């Protein structure tokens, strides 16, 4: 079949914007079997597939897509899971446009193969067929090594899964009451249903990973104690969960929330089901979100769903510099989120009861590119104006949580408080490995998973080399 | 784990529970707290570790039934298990040997959390004076327990039904006059009581530590719900505190922030009562 005759990239069926802005159901509905097969046949099965190199966990992309094209979905699922423990999650939240799909050869002249959507289709198909359980990969013989993984976010989950597959005894320690990290508390239900996350994590437990929740590293357990108590190696995947604030007057007024608090109340604690569930979450009529990353889009769209009448993204740069995925920005637009660009607040003003009433903002223009290559925002003198708001959600980024790093002597950190680790996750403390946002600063789910995967291999090599050295 | 081993009513409003939590008991220190979630529907709430027993692997929780979550907890009985308990959280009290007497002040349900602080101060060799206060005699508890770890115990009731009549602040002024010098004072209780105490100790020049009790969710520093203004800085009570220099805390702001979910708290209680007083899960 020539390229010309190929079908167009299959669009993702979605809930109507005017309907979905009032519910927490998943926005993207997923491909039908026919759509998936049609999309899969677009793949030209390159001899030297560049898409694979674009995937941080090196999923067998052409192979699984070939199986979809042949309608052998069970085989597709098996191939997918060989490299990726969390395909239903990755298919939904990976920024494929800057990873696998960016490298797809079809993208040069037309649209790349919808690899993410196909990955999601296959994972969802498998979850929907409890009786066609794809064969679990043959478990490696038990090694007798004990591995501790701290933090059950994407990095820790991947590291734990890979260590278990290698035959190690793995204990995964998580500070919150459920595993999943940002997948559970951060990314909203309407983008990533929590039942899917829970199911995918359940599969890890079937691999033999022992998950212990309510264990705060640095408080309930200490890294050096784990090493003393018989763990052969430790992986730190504690993420970047410390919210940044602006440092402007009025930031502690009632009605100002970090995006972390707002999203955790809504997602992890299911605040949108209040009062059936006990954790309250509330928004006013007019909500301002500070920041324009994916977290800001998530917070904005969540605020709409909680009943806010007007939700505005306030960002000091222009549309071009917004760090959120294009798809998320588009979804936010469709649902009615407003954008107040080249604008930054200098003060949040409260009423006599201590509640947010308005924000004083300055208009900005773009100057020279800064170190990150983005044009730096410069305030325009005398441009003060007021926005009336009753809720402000701060989504300007997060920093690494110091609970673990402060209580682990000898662990080298950089100026920002991130753990210094090499490409394999080795830190300055022998036997201690790290990966994900705690090393890189806030990044993506899939990069954290890639780091977890590499660290698992390095930990395996570490315990084996150590044993070999001792034996000599 | 998390089984309720003992349950007692200390006063009409205040309940005590001893919980089987070996991980927390192993590391708990004075001044720390823990977070619990009673069941699948409940929210996460912070409670101070009122006591701990490392050998038995237990911690003691003391709470007042105020909102939906504490009411759900109050309905649980010996043998039941609490779904999630996590801790110890927060920075331990800074205990040292002072060169003058120290005072620990507990108001209402705050009588409980001063106990481990008083005990630690006493073990460090200090002369420890405890001042406890409540509206009336019925609300006073742990008198004997506190007496065992202090050199002097002053009891105050607003109505004079027990001990001396009046507020804990008056008692502290008297103690300062009597001893000449007080090295340090811990005040734990409702925010208005802690604020009043700092207003009394400021002119007397007594260093005053307060244990802030703002709204919390995760208790590990990831959300900032518990932020407090201390001097010119914003602090997260769950990881930087909960103890702070009371003379630097902005209590007006802290009190306003406590009321963020006032309306929702009423709705939650109404919903719970509508469900027949239970947890709503049946």
XYZ file of C-alpha atoms in Angstrom:
754
model
C 0.000 0.000 0.000
C 1.463 3.386 -0.901
C 1.526 6.178 1.627
C -1.166 8.014 -0.306
C -3.711 5.269 0.176
C -3.152 5.078 3.882
C -5.946 6.131 6.207
C -5.624 9.402 8.075
C -4.460 9.317 11.697
C -7.485 8.184 13.662
C -8.913 10.945 15.829
C -9.495 10.212 19.522
C -13.194 10.125 20.373
C -13.845 12.541 23.246
C -16.687 13.585 25.506
C -18.298 16.812 24.276
C -16.601 19.830 25.867
C -19.833 21.353 27.175
C -20.839 18.090 28.820
C -17.467 17.075 30.198
C -16.724 20.405 31.885
C -19.361 19.413 34.434
C -18.199 15.870 35.191
C -15.110 13.996 36.310
C -15.486 11.166 33.761
C -12.623 10.517 31.421
C -12.420 13.051 28.587
C -10.796 10.818 25.957
C -12.947 7.763 25.315
C -10.385 5.525 23.629
C -10.251 3.845 20.229
C -12.731 1.216 19.125
C -11.252 -2.040 17.810
C -11.806 -0.871 14.241
C -10.110 2.473 14.845
C -7.187 0.761 16.541
C -6.683 -1.708 13.716
C -6.977 1.032 11.084
C -4.449 3.177 12.963
C -2.104 0.222 13.435
C -2.042 -0.464 9.693
C -0.656 3.050 9.148
C 2.616 1.930 10.729
C 5.098 1.116 7.942
C 7.170 -1.215 10.159
C 10.499 0.560 9.650
C 13.545 -1.698 9.560
C 15.306 0.772 11.805
C 12.455 2.057 13.961
C 13.261 5.525 15.291
C 10.123 5.551 17.461
C 11.684 3.016 19.840
C 14.637 5.284 20.524
C 12.211 8.039 21.474
C 10.689 5.927 24.253
C 12.484 6.166 27.616
C 11.473 2.591 28.497
C 12.127 1.280 24.957
C 8.737 -0.268 24.316
C 8.707 -2.731 21.385
C 6.658 -0.295 19.346
C 6.556 -1.697 15.768
C 6.171 -5.213 17.165
C 3.123 -4.469 19.309
C 1.562 -2.327 16.590
C 1.996 -5.185 14.082
C 0.108 -7.451 16.491
C -2.713 -4.891 16.725
C -2.875 -4.679 12.922
C -3.251 -8.475 12.898
C -5.971 -8.217 15.580
C -3.848 -10.288 17.916
C -4.507 -8.037 20.905
C -3.344 -10.533 23.521
C 0.031 -10.769 21.818
C 0.167 -6.978 21.543
C -0.407 -6.738 25.303
C 2.333 -9.257 26.006
C 4.824 -7.387 23.809
C 3.907 -4.063 25.376
C 4.343 -5.303 28.923
C 7.709 -6.794 28.229
C 9.174 -3.310 28.608
C 6.464 -1.227 30.245
C 4.774 -2.138 33.527
C 2.239 0.696 33.249
C 0.965 0.851 29.646
C -2.590 2.024 30.410
C -1.087 4.959 32.287
C 1.629 5.809 29.745
C -0.787 5.593 26.836
C -2.797 8.323 28.559
C -0.294 10.719 30.055
C 2.961 10.487 28.090
C 3.795 13.528 25.945
C 4.163 11.301 22.876
C 4.585 14.352 20.636
C 8.045 14.903 22.167
C 8.892 11.208 22.577
C 8.032 8.203 20.403
C 5.680 9.991 18.005
C 8.117 12.843 17.429
C 10.498 10.301 15.931
C 7.890 8.516 13.772
C 8.894 8.688 10.109
C 5.311 9.352 9.000
C 5.465 12.592 10.966
C 7.855 14.127 8.462
C 5.288 14.502 5.694
C 2.079 13.871 7.558
C 0.887 12.835 10.968
C 2.810 10.275 13.047
C 1.266 6.948 14.034
C -0.825 7.425 17.191
C 1.453 5.192 19.270
C 0.140 6.420 22.614
C -3.487 5.860 21.662
C -2.662 2.352 20.461
C -0.778 1.611 23.660
C -3.805 2.752 25.636
C -6.138 0.670 23.464
C -4.133 -2.509 24.013
C -3.798 -1.985 27.782
C -7.501 -1.190 28.158
C -8.458 -4.153 25.987
C -6.471 -6.464 28.220
C -7.956 -5.036 31.418
C -11.420 -5.602 29.986
C -10.739 -9.338 29.411
C -10.098 -10.889 32.787
C -10.276 -14.382 31.281
C -7.649 -13.753 28.557
C -4.912 -12.988 31.010
C -1.790 -12.519 28.976
C 0.877 -14.879 30.150
C 2.886 -13.425 32.981
C 6.542 -13.246 32.066
C 8.278 -16.321 33.462
C 9.520 -15.321 36.888
C 13.277 -15.310 37.225
C 14.668 -17.656 39.891
C 14.708 -16.050 43.349
C 18.005 -14.344 44.052
C 17.506 -13.909 47.794
C 18.453 -10.228 47.583
C 16.216 -7.723 49.392
C 15.551 -4.448 47.656
C 13.828 -1.409 49.167
C 12.113 1.073 46.903
C 11.023 4.339 48.497
C 8.176 6.216 46.858
C 5.432 4.478 44.874
C 5.268 7.006 42.046
C 6.109 6.216 38.422
C 9.883 5.856 39.089
C 9.460 3.595 42.123
C 6.710 1.469 40.557
C 8.806 0.801 37.467
C 11.960 0.124 39.465
C 10.060 -2.269 41.763
C 8.471 -4.129 38.853
C 11.791 -4.621 37.091
C 13.562 -5.730 40.284
C 10.813 -8.266 40.961
C 11.103 -9.600 37.401
C 14.821 -10.119 38.045
C 13.966 -12.363 41.000
C 14.653 -10.002 43.897
C 12.468 -9.565 46.989
C 11.091 -6.055 46.668
C 9.439 -3.898 49.316
C 7.934 -0.644 48.108
C 7.451 1.999 50.828
C 4.912 4.780 50.279
C 4.173 7.773 52.552
C 0.544 8.288 51.500
C -2.223 5.769 52.125
C -2.246 4.542 48.525
C 0.484 3.804 46.005
C 0.734 5.740 42.755
C 2.283 9.071 43.676
C 1.345 11.812 41.246
C -0.751 9.304 39.271
C -3.150 9.177 42.243
C -2.946 12.614 43.834
C -1.959 14.861 40.948
C -3.299 13.863 37.552
C -7.080 14.267 37.598
C -9.603 11.465 37.257
C -10.844 12.936 33.954
C -7.396 12.398 32.400
C -6.350 9.256 34.238
C -9.078 7.257 35.994
C -7.880 6.115 39.426
C -9.405 2.651 38.961
C -6.986 2.106 36.072
C -4.005 3.199 38.154
C -5.097 0.907 40.984
C -5.495 -2.025 38.569
C -2.099 -1.516 36.999
C -0.509 -1.303 40.472
C -2.377 -4.476 41.462
C -0.546 -6.272 38.666
C 2.775 -5.286 40.253
C 1.673 -6.950 43.464
C 1.007 -10.089 41.453
C 4.647 -9.926 40.406
C 5.482 -10.202 44.099
C 6.144 -6.566 44.999
C 5.237 -5.969 48.651
C 3.689 -2.505 48.928
C 3.720 -0.886 52.379
C 1.735 2.326 52.628
C 1.783 4.961 55.408
C 5.564 4.686 55.671
C 7.229 8.075 55.538
C 10.892 7.808 54.628
C 12.861 10.162 56.850
C 10.267 9.782 59.610
C 8.823 6.257 59.949
C 11.810 4.624 58.259
C 15.335 5.849 57.630
C 17.477 4.855 54.652
C 20.489 3.879 56.760
C 18.268 1.667 58.931
C 17.028 -0.160 55.848
C 20.633 -0.838 54.804
C 21.447 -2.001 58.356
C 18.332 -4.154 58.564
C 19.269 -6.368 55.653
C 18.202 -4.558 52.510
C 20.950 -4.972 49.923
C 20.130 -1.804 47.977
C 17.700 1.100 48.208
C 16.065 3.135 45.443
C 14.860 6.665 46.202
C 12.003 7.776 43.983
C 10.447 10.338 46.283
C 9.639 12.886 43.600
C 9.361 16.649 43.699
C 6.369 17.126 45.902
C 7.113 20.359 47.744
C 4.945 23.160 46.372
C 6.536 26.458 45.386
C 4.743 29.682 46.255
C 5.197 33.123 44.648
C 6.456 34.891 47.752
C 4.062 37.815 47.269
C 1.923 39.518 49.949
C -1.420 37.867 50.630
C -0.357 34.370 49.669
C -1.488 32.899 52.984
C -5.023 34.315 52.760
C -7.984 31.933 52.906
C -8.788 30.848 49.343
C -5.154 30.567 48.200
C -4.106 26.965 47.599
C -1.100 25.215 46.178
C -2.062 23.152 43.135
C -0.797 20.143 45.088
C -3.304 20.745 47.873
C -6.170 21.489 45.500
C -5.521 18.443 43.307
C -4.796 16.093 46.226
C -8.054 17.038 47.918
C -9.927 16.455 44.664
C -8.143 13.346 43.350
C -6.607 11.360 46.174
C -9.274 12.260 48.738
C -12.119 12.351 46.136
C -13.174 15.779 47.402
C -15.545 16.104 44.440
C -17.685 13.477 46.141
C -18.029 15.560 49.319
C -19.978 15.183 51.594
C -20.404 11.460 50.855
C -16.647 11.415 51.307
C -15.381 13.537 54.154
C -12.610 15.626 52.635
C -13.832 19.058 51.597
C -12.577 20.954 48.564
C -14.092 24.229 47.512
C -13.701 26.868 44.841
C -15.237 30.293 44.567
C -17.030 31.782 41.566
C -13.919 33.288 40.023
C -10.727 31.266 40.112
C -7.241 32.320 39.029
C -4.576 29.708 38.333
C -1.002 30.981 38.491
C 1.235 29.148 36.006
C 0.724 27.442 32.640
C 2.190 23.958 32.913
C 0.263 20.680 32.834
C -0.477 21.007 36.557
C -1.975 24.464 35.949
C -4.228 23.044 33.179
C -5.261 20.177 35.467
C -6.100 22.616 38.278
C -8.022 24.931 35.931
C -10.124 22.133 34.458
C -10.719 20.688 37.933
C -11.913 24.088 39.196
C -14.458 24.231 36.348
C -15.752 20.798 37.237
C -16.121 21.802 40.879
C -18.499 24.548 39.787
C -16.422 27.694 39.284
C -18.064 30.145 36.870
C -14.910 31.715 35.537
C -11.468 30.122 35.539
C -8.449 32.077 34.294
C -4.896 30.953 33.685
C -2.573 33.811 34.642
C 0.871 33.472 33.045
C 3.724 35.926 32.741
C 4.925 34.771 29.333
C 2.981 34.364 26.072
C 1.040 31.427 24.619
C 4.115 30.171 22.797
C 6.082 29.659 26.007
C 3.360 27.807 27.929
C 4.970 24.571 29.166
C 1.760 22.492 29.144
C 1.081 19.948 26.383
C -0.704 21.440 23.387
C -3.500 18.882 23.786
C -4.142 19.915 27.398
C -4.192 23.611 26.520
C -6.635 22.878 23.702
C -8.879 20.843 26.009
C -8.824 23.663 28.564
C -9.774 26.186 25.846
C -12.639 24.007 24.636
C -13.993 23.709 28.155
C -14.014 27.475 28.615
C -10.846 28.213 30.584
C -9.727 31.800 29.957
C -6.114 32.859 29.477
C -4.663 36.074 30.856
C -1.171 36.008 29.360
C 1.831 38.312 29.857
C 0.419 38.993 33.295
C 1.742 38.314 36.773
C 0.310 39.099 40.215
C 2.288 41.276 42.607
C -0.154 41.017 45.508
C -3.201 39.045 46.575
C -5.690 41.258 48.372
C -8.048 39.986 51.056
C -11.277 41.156 52.689
C -11.787 41.808 56.407
C -12.352 38.091 57.096
C -9.052 37.115 55.549
C -10.511 35.744 52.287
C -9.142 36.472 48.833
C -10.944 39.332 47.111
C -8.729 40.353 44.212
C -5.256 40.241 42.722
C -3.122 43.200 41.760
C -1.258 42.308 38.571
C 1.340 43.801 36.272
C 1.426 43.431 32.504
C 4.583 41.961 31.019
C 6.422 41.986 27.728
C 9.008 39.520 26.461
C 12.687 40.395 26.562
C 15.790 38.431 25.672
C 15.863 34.621 25.885
C 16.969 33.382 29.325
C 19.161 30.412 30.263
C 16.304 28.005 29.454
C 16.031 29.501 25.982
C 12.610 31.032 26.665
C 12.240 34.770 26.267
C 12.271 36.264 29.727
C 9.239 38.202 30.901
C 9.807 41.859 31.814
C 7.207 43.818 33.789
C 5.843 46.996 32.206
C 6.177 49.815 34.755
C 2.927 51.471 35.775
C 0.761 48.762 34.222
C -0.927 47.701 37.491
C -4.484 46.466 37.223
C -6.846 44.431 39.364
C -8.507 41.076 38.728
C -11.454 40.162 40.968
C -11.038 36.585 42.185
C -12.108 34.581 45.201
C -9.837 31.547 44.757
C -6.176 31.513 43.731
C -4.375 28.276 42.884
C -0.593 28.465 42.723
C 0.817 26.110 40.073
C 4.287 27.513 39.464
C 6.190 24.301 40.105
C 7.495 22.068 42.859
C 10.782 21.371 44.608
C 12.191 18.121 46.035
C 10.859 17.229 49.465
C 13.787 17.324 51.921
C 12.430 14.714 54.402
C 14.524 11.851 53.004
C 17.582 13.759 51.842
C 17.978 15.543 55.206
C 17.975 12.247 57.092
C 20.387 10.377 54.818
C 23.960 11.343 55.774
C 26.490 11.434 52.944
C 23.935 11.900 50.183
C 25.177 14.570 47.757
C 22.609 17.133 46.654
C 22.812 19.924 44.111
C 21.991 23.565 44.818
C 18.295 22.980 44.261
C 18.152 20.104 46.728
C 17.962 17.400 44.071
C 19.923 14.201 44.633
C 23.069 13.960 42.523
C 22.931 10.634 40.642
C 24.571 9.362 37.465
C 22.720 7.975 34.429
C 22.311 4.623 36.171
C 20.914 6.216 39.317
C 24.035 5.725 41.480
C 24.283 8.285 44.289
C 27.175 9.232 46.571
C 26.070 6.609 49.116
C 27.011 3.009 48.217
C 23.909 0.885 47.743
C 21.623 3.901 47.440
C 20.169 4.687 44.028
C 17.804 7.443 42.947
C 15.741 8.461 39.956
C 12.786 10.497 38.742
C 11.859 14.008 39.870
C 13.991 13.802 43.049
C 17.014 13.773 40.700
C 15.845 15.797 37.688
C 13.371 18.198 39.246
C 9.728 18.052 38.136
C 9.612 16.292 34.743
C 7.334 13.692 33.139
C 5.896 10.343 34.190
C 7.715 8.482 31.437
C 11.130 10.015 32.192
C 10.712 8.952 35.822
C 9.812 5.455 34.620
C 12.892 5.368 32.399
C 15.048 6.341 35.380
C 13.426 3.646 37.530
C 14.144 1.055 34.860
C 17.820 1.999 34.545
C 18.266 2.054 38.311
C 16.774 -1.446 38.599
C 19.433 -2.748 36.227
C 22.169 -0.893 38.122
C 20.906 -2.223 41.486
C 20.897 -5.748 40.119
C 24.490 -5.338 38.907
C 25.492 -3.738 42.225
C 24.315 -6.616 44.440
C 25.795 -9.243 42.115
C 29.188 -7.476 41.867
C 29.282 -7.013 45.617
C 28.582 -10.714 46.153
C 31.264 -11.634 43.602
C 33.801 -9.350 45.315
C 32.999 -10.840 48.733
C 33.331 -14.385 47.373
C 36.876 -13.745 46.136
C -1.993 -3.048 62.788
C -3.681 0.131 63.973
C -5.978 -1.837 66.273
C -7.699 0.062 69.068
C -6.448 -1.638 72.257
C -8.094 0.645 74.777
C -10.752 3.330 74.741
C -11.660 5.696 77.569
C -13.669 8.846 78.080
C -11.490 11.392 79.853
C -14.232 13.981 80.001
C -17.640 14.337 78.339
C -16.003 15.598 75.158
C -12.541 14.082 75.243
C -11.757 10.459 74.359
C -8.558 8.485 74.673
C -7.487 5.613 72.466
C -4.434 3.414 72.737
C -3.456 2.156 69.287
C -1.216 -0.683 68.238
C 1.253 1.164 65.972
C 4.726 -0.318 66.495
C 6.409 1.644 63.680
C 5.280 4.951 65.153
C 5.935 3.960 68.781
C 9.500 2.981 67.899
C 10.411 6.512 66.784
C 7.919 8.848 68.480
C 9.282 11.794 70.439
C 7.693 14.595 72.454
C 6.091 17.259 70.291
C 5.359 15.008 67.310
C 2.023 14.077 65.803
C 0.475 11.492 63.540
C -2.232 11.452 60.881
C -5.074 8.999 60.720
C -7.845 8.128 58.327
C -10.554 6.197 60.135
C -12.153 4.487 57.124
C -12.475 4.680 53.338
C -14.816 7.663 53.514
C -13.017 9.657 56.178
C -10.541 12.468 55.741
C -6.981 12.523 57.033
C -6.753 14.297 60.385
C -3.719 15.161 62.519
C -3.566 14.253 66.223
C -0.733 14.813 68.674
C 1.052 11.771 70.082
C -0.114 12.122 73.690
C 1.955 9.179 74.875
C 3.869 6.230 73.478
C 5.212 2.927 74.733
C 8.105 1.596 72.672
C 8.032 -1.859 74.297
C 4.321 -2.406 73.806
C 4.430 -0.778 70.379
C 1.553 1.525 71.215
C 0.714 5.195 70.889
C -1.989 7.152 72.693
C -4.399 9.404 70.835
C -6.585 11.959 72.549
C -9.294 13.787 70.679
C -12.353 15.887 71.098
C -15.407 14.971 69.037
C -15.880 18.146 67.058
C -16.328 17.441 63.360
C -17.424 14.514 61.218
C -14.026 12.805 61.272
C -13.572 12.884 65.051
C -17.180 11.705 65.467
C -16.505 8.729 63.192
C -13.411 7.970 65.256
C -15.392 8.320 68.480
C -17.793 5.628 67.284
C -15.009 3.083 66.846
C -14.517 0.555 69.632
C -11.811 -1.612 71.151
C -10.909 -4.322 68.621
C -11.678 -2.134 65.613
C -8.770 -1.099 63.439
C -8.146 2.348 62.077
C -7.625 2.144 58.321
C -4.551 4.367 58.056
C -2.197 5.705 60.708
C 1.007 7.447 59.680
C 3.801 8.983 61.713
C 5.598 10.135 63.717
C 5.415 13.468 61.904
C 6.762 16.925 62.626
C 9.899 18.070 64.397
C 10.324 16.849 68.014
C 10.308 19.412 70.846
C 13.749 20.896 71.500
C 14.418 19.599 74.980
C 17.428 20.839 76.926
C 18.499 21.435 80.513
C 17.504 24.978 81.450
C 18.956 27.050 84.281
C 15.556 28.033 85.658
C 12.135 26.397 86.022
C 10.133 25.627 82.882
C 6.346 25.734 82.549
C 4.134 23.561 80.374
C 0.599 24.834 79.843
C -2.242 22.696 78.506
C -5.685 24.015 77.749
C -8.684 21.711 77.232
C -7.806 18.847 74.926
C -4.289 20.367 74.918
C -3.737 18.902 78.392
C -2.790 15.634 76.701
C 0.024 16.731 74.363
C 1.879 18.587 77.142
C 2.372 15.283 78.936
C 5.196 13.892 76.729
C 6.824 17.350 76.679
C 6.690 17.587 80.508
C 8.078 14.065 80.819
C 10.959 14.762 78.445
C 11.788 18.044 80.217
C 11.771 16.267 83.565
C 13.991 13.470 82.247
C 16.435 16.161 81.045
C 16.737 17.312 84.661
C 14.523 20.391 84.656
C 12.294 21.794 87.359
C 8.959 21.418 85.560
C 5.738 23.190 86.437
C 2.518 22.209 84.690
C -0.501 24.464 84.379
C -3.679 22.894 83.074
C -6.968 24.595 82.488
C -10.491 23.985 81.225
C -13.957 25.474 81.487
C -14.942 23.314 84.458
C -13.957 20.354 86.629
C -15.477 17.745 84.308
C -13.057 18.695 81.529
C -9.886 18.282 83.589
C -8.034 14.962 83.158
C -4.608 13.352 83.606
C -4.008 15.219 86.861
C -2.152 12.261 88.444
C -0.255 11.409 85.293
C 1.051 14.977 85.047
C 1.814 15.173 88.753
C 4.114 12.164 88.335
C 6.353 13.980 85.821
C 6.306 17.529 87.248
C 7.457 19.365 90.356
C 4.357 21.490 90.632
C 0.894 21.277 89.106
C -1.546 24.166 88.917
C -5.134 23.483 87.899
C -7.392 26.275 86.671
C -11.072 26.239 85.813
C -12.967 29.140 84.276
C -15.846 28.676 86.714
C -13.769 27.842 89.770
C -15.345 24.388 90.117
C -11.876 22.870 90.631
C -8.401 24.227 91.394
C -8.082 27.950 91.117
C -10.719 30.041 89.417
C -9.579 31.809 86.271
C -7.518 31.346 83.139
C -4.167 29.627 82.733
C -2.675 33.027 81.822
C -3.324 34.346 85.336
C -1.643 31.285 86.823
C 1.453 31.835 84.664
C 1.757 35.467 85.784
C 1.575 34.291 89.431
C 4.205 31.598 88.833
C 6.521 34.132 87.244
C 6.171 36.395 90.275
C 6.737 33.468 92.621
C 9.828 32.008 90.894
C 11.390 35.223 89.626
C 12.618 33.601 86.453
C 11.030 31.146 84.029
C 13.427 29.769 81.403
C 10.917 28.619 78.846
C 7.217 27.925 78.474
C 5.293 25.505 76.250
C 1.645 26.334 75.551
C -0.598 23.810 73.827
C -4.324 24.200 73.365
C -6.881 26.057 71.268
C -5.350 28.878 69.191
C -7.068 31.692 71.162
C -5.576 30.283 74.381
C -2.087 30.078 72.816
C -2.431 33.618 71.497
C -3.507 34.895 74.930
C -0.553 33.121 76.498
C 1.960 34.739 74.134
C 0.449 38.144 74.886
C 1.054 37.531 78.599
C 4.583 36.135 78.302
C 5.884 38.717 75.813
C 6.165 41.569 78.357
C 7.501 39.094 80.943
C 10.286 38.078 78.565
C 9.499 34.352 78.815
C 10.458 32.371 75.710
C 7.208 30.730 74.616
C 6.823 27.696 72.370
C 3.396 27.022 70.901
C 2.246 23.890 69.068
C 0.263 25.056 66.060
C -2.786 23.071 65.014
C -3.736 24.315 61.530
C -5.668 22.338 58.913
C -3.547 19.555 57.482
C -3.936 17.002 54.757
C -0.860 14.904 53.983
C 1.308 16.030 56.918
C 4.530 15.447 54.951
C 5.095 18.869 53.386
C 3.566 18.286 49.979
C 0.601 20.653 50.053
C 1.051 23.696 52.269
C -2.491 23.555 53.714
C -0.910 23.960 57.153
C 1.165 27.027 56.370
C 1.668 29.541 59.150
C 3.227 32.975 59.096
C 6.148 33.021 61.550
C 7.956 36.355 61.630
C 8.471 37.250 57.979
C 8.483 33.671 56.825
C 5.874 31.190 55.656
C 6.365 27.854 57.403
C 4.648 24.511 56.912
C 3.553 23.388 60.394
C 3.738 19.700 59.433
C 7.436 19.671 58.514
C 8.881 22.895 60.003
C 6.805 22.621 63.195
C 4.309 22.090 64.692
C 6.209 23.950 67.455
C 7.175 27.573 66.807
C 8.255 30.632 68.747
C 4.842 31.884 69.837
C 5.971 35.490 69.875
C 6.566 35.356 66.105
C 3.377 33.542 65.047
C 0.629 35.504 63.253
C -2.314 34.137 65.237
C -4.931 36.351 63.571
C -4.098 34.815 60.204
C -3.858 31.327 61.689
C -7.311 31.644 63.255
C -8.823 32.844 59.976
C -7.223 29.950 58.093
C -8.799 27.498 60.557
C -12.207 28.596 59.305
C -11.588 27.879 55.599
C -13.926 24.880 55.576
C -16.351 26.058 58.276
C -19.370 25.686 55.981
C -18.218 22.335 54.621
C -17.666 21.042 58.163
C -21.294 21.830 58.980
C -22.430 20.097 55.804
C -20.334 17.038 56.629
C -21.894 16.740 60.086
C -25.399 17.279 58.687
C -24.759 14.600 56.078
C -23.472 12.216 58.726
C -26.480 12.758 60.979
C -28.806 12.340 58.020
C -27.153 8.956 57.440
C -28.250 7.894 60.919
C -25.198 8.943 62.857
C -23.042 6.209 61.381
C -20.087 6.539 59.101
C -22.472 6.405 56.157
C -20.967 3.261 54.768
C -23.904 0.988 55.452
